[in-house]
RNA sequence: GGAGGGGUGUCGGAGCGGUUACGAGCUCGCCUGCAGAGCGAGUAUACAUGGGUUCAAAUCCCAUCCCCUCCUCCA
């Protein structure tokens, strides 16, 4: 709201209430959505590690003009359509290793609460009823415009939509729209459906209670959505809706915002198939959350090169959990670990500086790769490079691909036969096995004690497909 | 037109008054059966432009130019 940073203290305030404005489910989730969701996922992971308890709520907008239109085109019900995309949402964000929210309220499931809020606003005189629906009277809200820092007169001057003659002021917005086409809900003012903004006010009220600690979403929601939520909730409950607002910068594709309306979207599923989930996370965290990020092959290749270093270190540290703890008493990386964690925490604590946090992860990764390549892998203490590395890795929400047991077995068998061939000097056949495994997505690294292998996102087709 | 955010080396991207951010890419070596990972050296002047403040500015101030977002639904 003020554009300033705010400090949370886990001892004074053990539980944080966070609400993120989720998706309107009429199409597949795309990488622009992932930018917001992965940001909030990382924020949650940091807060949890810092000792907070977090109650995180994210909604689905499942009644909306676009959903209705889309369902009509496909000849299916709006419920079926939104269920389909909600299922995709869970599938895609599952592969991106995003933690589940504590609750996923849906507009259609809280109609009674929505109606109650609208009714409250009408009774207070802050909203009025006309034949087309119920509108919030913006003139009754003294601080309207405080979030987006816009003056009413300027908004009116710049308005791009023709005013609805039934509204008192062109800026008044619908709380309830009266319709005669499905889907419909009964209300004291007539059958119809709710306005977009009121659903979030209702969900926050029901699930968390005002004021919440953090309210977030994409920067394109600042106006009018969040401004209107504030107008509704604060008029009704006379207390702040949220103590802090976090808005995530848009993802741009060739200079333009990636959005469903413009049709220039990359679905998450498609991205993951080409680049992998961790490369996406790395890429999205490689810029500050509040800044806009450009989507280009060049940048993605960059992220993928960085991710390669990290995924290699992950494989090494899982194989050698005591790496960097004093091989024969002469090698101890504990101070490197300590300072990496320190820098990492201070970067994230300062308004979630994920690019700096990533650089600490990469530094530790390089150190692990270095120790591995020089054979210093079996330390003698618990606290190791790999402990520190995993801490950063997990806080940023990276993941390791799961491999079915049978596949693990078959890969290991092939590696064994490759190593027998290598022993006999039959490098041609050995290399053939290696390249087959690489085509299947497995990276092989020979070292004096054997062969390390792992599933690698670097081997995915990337932008070449 | 109004509001908000940006313009940093080949590229991504921090920094926002004084220290090499970090990383990727490329070149040449080393290491390796070959790879991978790693190591060493290099990749001229990096901070949109023009003024100013200061002992000192990418960082503060003033102008100018360019880009994006919002002012309709959008993460």
mmCIF file of C-alpha atoms (C1' of nucleotides) in Angstrom, chain A residues 23 32-33 66 154-155 160 196 218 221 251 255 257-258 260 288 291-292 302 305-306 308 353 356 359 366 369-370 422 427 431 434 444-446, chain B residues 1-8 11-16 21-25 33-39 67-75:
data_model
loop_
_atom_site.group_PDB
_atom_site.id
_atom_site.type_symbol
_atom_site.label_atom_id
_atom_site.label_comp_id
_atom_site.label_asym_id
_atom_site.label_seq_id
_atom_site.Cartn_x
_atom_site.Cartn_y
_atom_site.Cartn_z
ATOM 1 C CA UNK A 23 -7.178 -18.157 -11.404
ATOM 2 C CA UNK A 32 2.573 -16.286 -16.325
ATOM 3 C CA UNK A 33 0.365 -17.794 -13.634
ATOM 4 C CA UNK A 66 -15.639 -16.050 -20.006
ATOM 5 C CA UNK A 154 -8.842 10.921 -13.249
ATOM 6 C CA UNK A 155 -10.404 7.515 -13.512
ATOM 7 C CA UNK A 160 -12.542 3.314 -21.750
ATOM 8 C CA UNK A 196 -16.032 -10.685 -9.588
ATOM 9 C CA UNK A 218 -0.525 -10.269 -10.292
ATOM 10 C CA UNK A 221 -5.137 -6.984 -10.344
ATOM 11 C CA UNK A 251 5.686 -12.080 -17.652
ATOM 12 C CA UNK A 255 7.575 -7.210 -25.130
ATOM 13 C CA UNK A 257 2.203 -9.169 -21.305
ATOM 14 C CA UNK A 258 1.535 -12.879 -21.534
ATOM 15 C CA UNK A 260 -5.080 -15.368 -22.095
ATOM 16 C CA UNK A 288 12.695 -10.042 -8.617
ATOM 17 C CA UNK A 291 9.579 -6.776 -11.709
ATOM 18 C CA UNK A 292 8.398 -7.865 -15.090
ATOM 19 C CA UNK A 302 20.633 -19.343 -19.455
ATOM 20 C CA UNK A 305 22.629 -23.902 -17.814
ATOM 21 C CA UNK A 306 22.384 -22.682 -14.244
ATOM 22 C CA UNK A 308 22.346 -27.973 -14.742
ATOM 23 C CA UNK A 353 15.489 -11.163 -3.388
ATOM 24 C CA UNK A 356 20.603 -13.263 -4.903
ATOM 25 C CA UNK A 359 23.363 -17.115 -6.611
ATOM 26 C CA UNK A 366 29.795 -25.304 -7.680
ATOM 27 C CA UNK A 369 30.821 -30.165 -7.991
ATOM 28 C CA UNK A 370 34.387 -29.162 -7.289
ATOM 29 C CA UNK A 422 34.645 -49.871 -20.573
ATOM 30 C CA UNK A 427 34.354 -47.812 -25.725
ATOM 31 C CA UNK A 431 29.279 -44.937 -25.466
ATOM 32 C CA UNK A 434 25.481 -43.929 -22.579
ATOM 33 C CA UNK A 444 25.959 -40.246 -16.484
ATOM 34 C CA UNK A 445 29.078 -39.041 -14.746
ATOM 35 C CA UNK A 446 32.058 -41.322 -14.324
ATOM 36 C "C1'" G B 1 -3.811 12.105 -20.969
ATOM 37 C "C1'" G B 2 -3.220 10.068 -15.662
ATOM 38 C "C1'" A B 3 -0.963 6.324 -12.256
ATOM 39 C "C1'" G B 4 2.909 2.596 -11.379
ATOM 40 C "C1'" G B 5 7.612 0.052 -12.736
ATOM 41 C "C1'" G B 6 11.909 -0.317 -15.750
ATOM 42 C "C1'" G B 7 16.397 1.061 -18.979
ATOM 43 C "C1'" U B 8 23.395 -2.042 -15.985
ATOM 44 C "C1'" C B 11 23.234 -12.199 -22.537
ATOM 45 C "C1'" G B 12 20.262 -12.781 -17.889
ATOM 46 C "C1'" G B 13 20.388 -10.175 -13.494
ATOM 47 C "C1'" A B 14 21.604 -8.030 -8.343
ATOM 48 C "C1'" G B 15 23.349 -3.561 -6.315
ATOM 49 C "C1'" C B 16 20.634 2.012 -5.315
ATOM 50 C "C1'" A B 21 27.396 -9.229 -6.968
ATOM 51 C "C1'" C B 22 26.372 -13.839 -8.967
ATOM 52 C "C1'" G B 23 25.789 -16.545 -13.183
ATOM 53 C "C1'" A B 24 25.476 -17.973 -18.390
ATOM 54 C "C1'" G B 25 27.788 -17.588 -23.206
ATOM 55 C "C1'" G B 33 39.416 -43.492 -23.062
ATOM 56 C "C1'" C B 34 35.586 -39.943 -24.828
ATOM 57 C "C1'" A B 35 31.954 -37.155 -22.239
ATOM 58 C "C1'" G B 36 30.069 -34.794 -17.774
ATOM 59 C "C1'" A B 37 31.599 -32.029 -13.610
ATOM 60 C "C1'" G B 38 35.898 -29.240 -12.390
ATOM 61 C "C1'" C B 39 40.409 -26.029 -12.794
ATOM 62 C "C1'" C B 67 10.107 0.122 -23.023
ATOM 63 C "C1'" C B 68 6.294 -2.405 -20.116
ATOM 64 C "C1'" U B 69 1.872 -2.612 -16.840
ATOM 65 C "C1'" C B 70 -2.804 -0.434 -15.205
ATOM 66 C "C1'" C B 71 -6.983 3.188 -16.147
ATOM 67 C "C1'" U B 72 -12.407 -3.092 -19.727
ATOM 68 C "C1'" C B 73 -11.803 -9.189 -18.288
ATOM 69 C "C1'" C B 74 -6.757 -10.710 -17.093
ATOM 70 C "C1'" A B 75 -1.711 -13.760 -12.584
#
